[in-house]
Coordinates of C-alpha atoms in Angstrom, one line a residue:
M1184 CA -0.1 13.5 -5.5
S1185 CA 0.7 17.0 -4.6
S1186 CA 1.5 17.9 -8.2
A1187 CA -0.3 16.9 -11.5
S1188 CA 2.4 18.3 -13.8
P1189 CA 3.8 16.0 -16.5
K1190 CA 6.9 13.9 -15.5
T1191 CA 9.4 11.7 -17.2
I1192 CA 10.5 8.7 -15.1
Q1193 CA 13.5 6.6 -15.9
I1194 CA 13.7 3.0 -14.7
F1195 CA 17.0 1.2 -15.0
L1196 CA 17.4 -2.5 -14.7
P1197 CA 20.9 -3.3 -13.5
S1198 CA 20.6 -7.0 -14.3
G1199 CA 18.4 -6.5 -17.4
E1200 CA 15.6 -8.4 -15.7
P1201 CA 12.2 -6.6 -15.2
T1202 CA 11.6 -8.7 -12.1
G1203 CA 15.0 -8.0 -10.5
I1204 CA 16.4 -4.8 -9.0
R1205 CA 14.8 -1.6 -10.5
V1206 CA 16.2 1.9 -10.1
A1207 CA 13.6 4.6 -10.7
E1208 CA 14.3 8.3 -10.9
I1209 CA 13.0 11.6 -12.2
T1210 CA 16.1 12.8 -13.9
T1211 CA 15.7 16.4 -12.8
R1212 CA 15.5 15.4 -9.1
I1213 CA 18.3 14.5 -6.7
V1214 CA 16.8 11.3 -5.2
Q1215 CA 16.2 7.9 -6.7
L1216 CA 14.2 4.9 -5.5
I1217 CA 15.7 1.4 -5.7
E1218 CA 13.3 -1.6 -5.5
V1219 CA 15.0 -4.8 -4.3
P1220 CA 13.3 -8.2 -4.1
R1221 CA 14.3 -9.8 -0.9
K1222 CA 16.3 -12.6 -2.6
R1223 CA 18.2 -10.0 -4.6
L1224 CA 19.7 -8.4 -1.4
P1225 CA 23.2 -9.8 -2.1
E1226 CA 23.2 -8.0 -5.5
F1227 CA 22.1 -4.7 -3.9
F1228 CA 24.8 -5.0 -1.3
K1229 CA 27.4 -4.9 -4.1
M1230 CA 26.0 -1.6 -5.3
T1231 CA 27.6 1.6 -3.9
E1232 CA 24.2 2.9 -2.9
S1233 CA 24.0 0.2 -0.2
T1234 CA 26.5 2.1 1.9
Q1235 CA 24.7 5.4 1.8
V1236 CA 22.3 7.2 4.1
G1237 CA 18.8 6.2 3.1
V1238 CA 15.1 5.8 4.0
Y1239 CA 13.7 2.4 3.3
Y1240 CA 10.3 0.7 3.0
L1241 CA 9.9 -3.0 3.7
V1242 CA 6.7 -4.2 2.1
A1243 CA 4.6 -7.3 1.6
V1244 CA 1.4 -7.6 -0.4
P1245 CA -0.6 -10.7 0.7
E1246 CA -2.2 -12.7 -2.1
D1247 CA -5.4 -13.1 -0.1
G1248 CA -6.4 -9.5 -0.5
S1249 CA -5.8 -8.5 3.2
A1250 CA -4.0 -5.3 3.9
P1251 CA -0.5 -4.8 2.5
Q1252 CA 2.1 -4.3 5.2
V1253 CA 5.0 -1.9 5.5
Y1254 CA 7.8 -1.1 7.9
I1255 CA 9.5 2.3 7.4
G1256 CA 13.0 3.1 8.6
Q1257 CA 16.1 5.1 8.0
T1258 CA 19.8 4.4 8.4
S1259 CA 23.3 5.6 7.7
D1260 CA 24.3 2.2 6.5
L1261 CA 21.7 0.5 4.4
R1262 CA 23.8 -2.7 3.9
A1263 CA 24.1 -3.4 7.6
R1264 CA 20.5 -2.4 8.5
L1265 CA 18.8 -4.4 5.7
A1266 CA 21.0 -7.5 6.5
E1267 CA 19.7 -7.2 10.1
H1268 CA 16.1 -7.0 8.9
D1269 CA 16.7 -10.0 6.6
N1270 CA 17.7 -12.0 9.7
K1271 CA 15.1 -10.8 12.1
K1272 CA 11.9 -9.7 10.2
D1273 CA 10.0 -12.4 8.3
F1274 CA 7.0 -10.6 6.8
W1275 CA 8.6 -8.6 4.0
E1276 CA 9.0 -9.5 0.3
R1277 CA 10.9 -6.5 -1.0
V1278 CA 12.5 -3.3 0.1
L1279 CA 12.3 0.1 -1.6
V1280 CA 15.2 2.3 -0.8
L1281 CA 15.3 6.1 -1.2
V1282 CA 18.8 7.5 -1.6
S1283 CA 20.4 10.6 -3.0
R1284 CA 22.0 10.5 -6.5
T1285 CA 24.4 13.2 -5.4
H1286 CA 25.2 11.6 -2.0
S1287 CA 23.7 14.6 -0.3
L1288 CA 21.2 12.9 2.0
T1289 CA 22.2 13.4 5.6
P1290 CA 21.0 11.7 8.8
T1291 CA 19.0 14.8 9.5
H1292 CA 17.2 14.5 6.2
A1293 CA 16.6 10.8 6.8
L1294 CA 15.1 11.3 10.2
F1295 CA 12.6 13.9 9.0
L1296 CA 11.7 11.8 5.9
E1297 CA 11.2 8.7 8.1
W1298 CA 8.8 10.6 10.4
L1299 CA 7.0 12.2 7.4
S1300 CA 6.6 8.8 5.7
I1301 CA 5.2 7.0 8.8
D1302 CA 2.9 9.9 9.6
T1303 CA 1.6 10.1 6.0
A1304 CA 1.2 6.3 5.6
R1305 CA -0.9 6.2 8.8
K1306 CA -3.1 9.0 7.6
V1307 CA -3.7 7.4 4.3
G1308 CA -4.2 3.9 5.8
R1309 CA -3.6 1.8 2.7
Y1310 CA -0.9 -0.4 4.3
S1311 CA -0.9 -2.0 7.7
D1312 CA 1.9 -0.1 9.6
L1313 CA 4.3 -2.3 11.4
N1314 CA 6.3 0.5 13.1
A1315 CA 5.8 0.6 16.9
N1316 CA 5.5 4.3 16.8
A1317 CA 6.3 7.3 14.6
G1318 CA 8.1 9.2 17.3
S1319 CA 7.8 13.0 17.6
R1320 CA 8.4 15.3 14.7
P1321 CA 12.2 16.0 14.5
H1322 CA 13.3 19.6 14.9
T1323 CA 14.3 20.6 11.4
L1324 CA 15.3 24.0 10.1
A1325 CA 12.9 25.5 7.5
P1326 CA 15.3 25.3 4.5
L1327 CA 16.1 21.6 5.2
E1328 CA 12.5 20.8 5.8
A1329 CA 11.7 22.3 2.4
E1330 CA 14.3 20.0 0.8
C1331 CA 12.8 17.0 2.6
R1332 CA 9.3 17.7 1.4
E1333 CA 10.5 18.0 -2.2
M1334 CA 12.3 14.7 -1.8
F1335 CA 9.2 13.1 -0.3
E1336 CA 7.0 14.3 -3.2
T1337 CA 9.5 12.5 -5.6
A1338 CA 9.3 9.4 -3.4
Q1339 CA 5.5 9.5 -3.6
T1340 CA 5.6 9.5 -7.4
L1341 CA 8.3 6.8 -7.7
L1342 CA 6.7 4.5 -5.1
T1343 CA 3.4 4.6 -6.9
T1344 CA 5.0 4.2 -10.3
L1345 CA 6.7 1.0 -9.0
G1346 CA 3.3 -0.3 -7.8
H1347 CA 3.4 0.7 -4.1
P1348 CA 1.0 3.6 -3.6
L1349 CA 1.8 4.0 0.1
F1350 CA 0.9 7.6 0.3
V1351 CA -2.0 7.9 -2.2
P1352 CA -5.5 8.0 -0.6
L1353 CA -8.0 5.5 -1.8
P1354 CA -10.7 6.8 -4.2
Q1355 CA -13.6 8.5 -2.6
P1356 CA -17.1 9.4 -4.0
D1357 CA -17.7 13.1 -4.1
G1358 CA -20.1 15.7 -5.4
P1359 CA -23.7 15.1 -6.5
T1360 CA -22.9 11.8 -8.2
V1361 CA -22.0 10.1 -4.9
E1362 CA -24.9 7.6 -4.8
A1363 CA -24.7 6.9 -8.5
E1364 CA -21.1 5.8 -8.1
L1365 CA -21.8 3.4 -5.2
F1366 CA -22.5 -0.3 -5.3
H1367 CA -24.2 -2.1 -2.5
C1368 CA -24.0 -5.7 -1.1
K1369 CA -27.0 -6.6 1.0
S1370 CA -28.1 -9.9 2.4
G1371 CA -29.4 -11.0 5.8
G1372 CA -28.1 -8.1 7.8
V1373 CA -25.1 -7.4 5.5
D1374 CA -25.0 -3.8 4.4
G1375 CA -21.9 -3.1 2.3
R1376 CA -21.1 0.0 0.3
G1377 CA -18.3 0.2 -2.2
L1378 CA -16.6 1.7 -5.3
F1379 CA -15.3 0.0 -8.4
T1380 CA -11.9 1.6 -9.3
N1381 CA -9.0 1.2 -11.6
E1382 CA -7.1 -0.6 -8.8
G1383 CA -9.8 -2.9 -7.6
F1384 CA -12.9 -2.7 -5.4
V1385 CA -13.0 -0.4 -2.4
V1386 CA -15.3 -1.3 0.5
L1387 CA -16.1 1.9 2.4
A1388 CA -15.7 2.4 6.2
G1389 CA -18.9 1.7 8.1
S1390 CA -19.9 -1.2 5.9
V1391 CA -21.5 -4.1 7.9
G1392 CA -20.8 -7.7 7.3
R1393 CA -21.6 -11.1 8.8
R1394 CA -19.4 -12.2 11.7
Q1395 CA -20.0 -16.0 11.2
N1396 CA -18.1 -17.9 8.5
M1397 CA -20.5 -20.1 6.5
P1398 CA -19.8 -23.8 5.8
S1399 CA -18.8 -23.0 2.2
I1400 CA -15.5 -21.4 3.4
H1401 CA -14.8 -23.4 6.6
G1402 CA -11.1 -24.5 6.6
T1403 CA -10.3 -22.5 3.4
S1404 CA -8.1 -19.6 2.6
D1405 CA -11.2 -17.4 2.5
E1406 CA -11.9 -18.1 6.2
R1407 CA -8.3 -17.3 7.1
F1408 CA -8.4 -14.2 5.1
R1409 CA -11.5 -12.9 6.9
E1410 CA -9.9 -13.6 10.3
R1411 CA -6.8 -11.8 9.2
L1412 CA -8.9 -8.7 8.3
I1413 CA -10.3 -8.8 11.9
S1414 CA -6.9 -9.3 13.5
E1415 CA -5.4 -6.4 11.4
G1416 CA -8.3 -4.1 12.5
V1417 CA -9.7 -3.6 9.0
M1418 CA -13.0 -5.1 10.4
K1419 CA -14.0 -5.0 14.0
I1420 CA -16.5 -7.4 15.7
D1421 CA -19.8 -5.9 16.8
G1422 CA -22.0 -8.7 18.1
N1423 CA -23.1 -10.9 15.2
T1424 CA -21.6 -8.5 12.7
V1425 CA -18.3 -7.1 11.6
V1426 CA -17.9 -3.4 10.7
F1427 CA -15.2 -1.9 8.4
T1428 CA -13.2 0.5 10.4
R1429 CA -11.7 2.2 7.4
D1430 CA -11.9 2.1 3.6
H1431 CA -10.2 -1.0 2.2
L1432 CA -9.0 -1.9 -1.3
F1433 CA -9.6 -5.5 -2.5
R1434 CA -8.2 -6.9 -5.7
S1435 CA -11.6 -8.0 -7.0
P1436 CA -15.3 -7.5 -6.3
S1437 CA -15.6 -11.2 -5.3
T1438 CA -13.0 -10.9 -2.6
A1439 CA -14.8 -7.8 -1.2
A1440 CA -18.1 -9.8 -1.2
V1441 CA -16.5 -12.8 0.6
A1442 CA -15.2 -10.4 3.3
L1443 CA -18.7 -9.1 4.0
L1444 CA -20.8 -12.2 3.4
G1445 CA -18.6 -14.8 5.1
R1446 CA -19.3 -17.3 2.2
T1447 CA -18.3 -17.9 -1.4
A1448 CA -19.6 -15.2 -3.7
N1449 CA -19.4 -13.9 -7.2
G1450 CA -18.9 -10.2 -6.6
W1451 CA -19.8 -9.2 -10.1
M1452 CA -23.4 -10.4 -9.4
T1453 CA -23.5 -9.6 -5.7
W1454 CA -22.7 -5.9 -5.9
K1455 CA -25.5 -3.8 -7.3
D1456 CA -26.1 -0.1 -7.9
Q1457 CA -29.1 1.9 -6.5
A1458 CA -31.2 0.7 -9.5
G1459 CA -30.6 -2.9 -8.7
R1460 CA -28.3 -3.5 -11.7
T1461 CA -25.3 -5.8 -11.0
L1462 CA -21.7 -4.7 -11.2
D1463 CA -21.4 -7.0 -14.2
A1464 CA -24.2 -5.3 -16.0
V1465 CA -23.0 -1.8 -15.3
K1466 CA -19.3 -2.4 -16.0
R1467 CA -18.6 -5.5 -18.1
Q1468 CA -21.7 -5.8 -20.2
A1469 CA -21.7 -2.1 -20.9
I1470 CA -18.2 -2.4 -22.4
G1471 CA -19.4 -5.4 -24.5
A1472 CA -22.4 -3.4 -25.8

């Protein structure tokens, strides 16, 4: 985040259901973010916000731990555009819509915010970007660009609060404690490096895994999950190995270990620090002690 100042975020549930439409806003800002599960689109279309100019984020978070997906767009008629995406795009599970509380978002704002969103999402690399291209940076006058960047900062905060950290870089080791923070997964040519974080387990770029899928995962969701990581470009094939092209967040240490080893694995025992202690010993047993 660009600012670490305290914030108060208000989340309104139009239907009263926590799993339904959620409207999030920082009450001192002019934009709000509306999260709409795909099956709740008809409810959103009855809201006045659905006819506004807006920037939207179609997202899907696969259960198998492969990369979340996002498609970013902008429109002057959210109702028409989202209805079109509902008919033609299969991948997405929910949409997050950025609109103005004061109806002051213009098509010029939306074009710049769309470009800035795609550009930032690609630099961060948390989500697989399904946009064909980001286009060129729109010509925007300095005062309007300043408005857009303030809106974007608000969008960053609200998206992350609602569980979609599109624009937040993955944790990185830094300073003199780098090696002490790392865990390693090594076995028969596998050389993985990773970090245990609040969000899950991050395998770092350059980690080397086994290309072959072992019999223990043949025909299973784990085999399909590994192939998906390759097809999405998270891992690239290099002879008999696969190499992580970028840092990647997994929901659990075990999923991260399966991705590298190509077999079933208990990541709590497989990942070890530089002293040879398991992740379980360092993190879970330490808490128990």
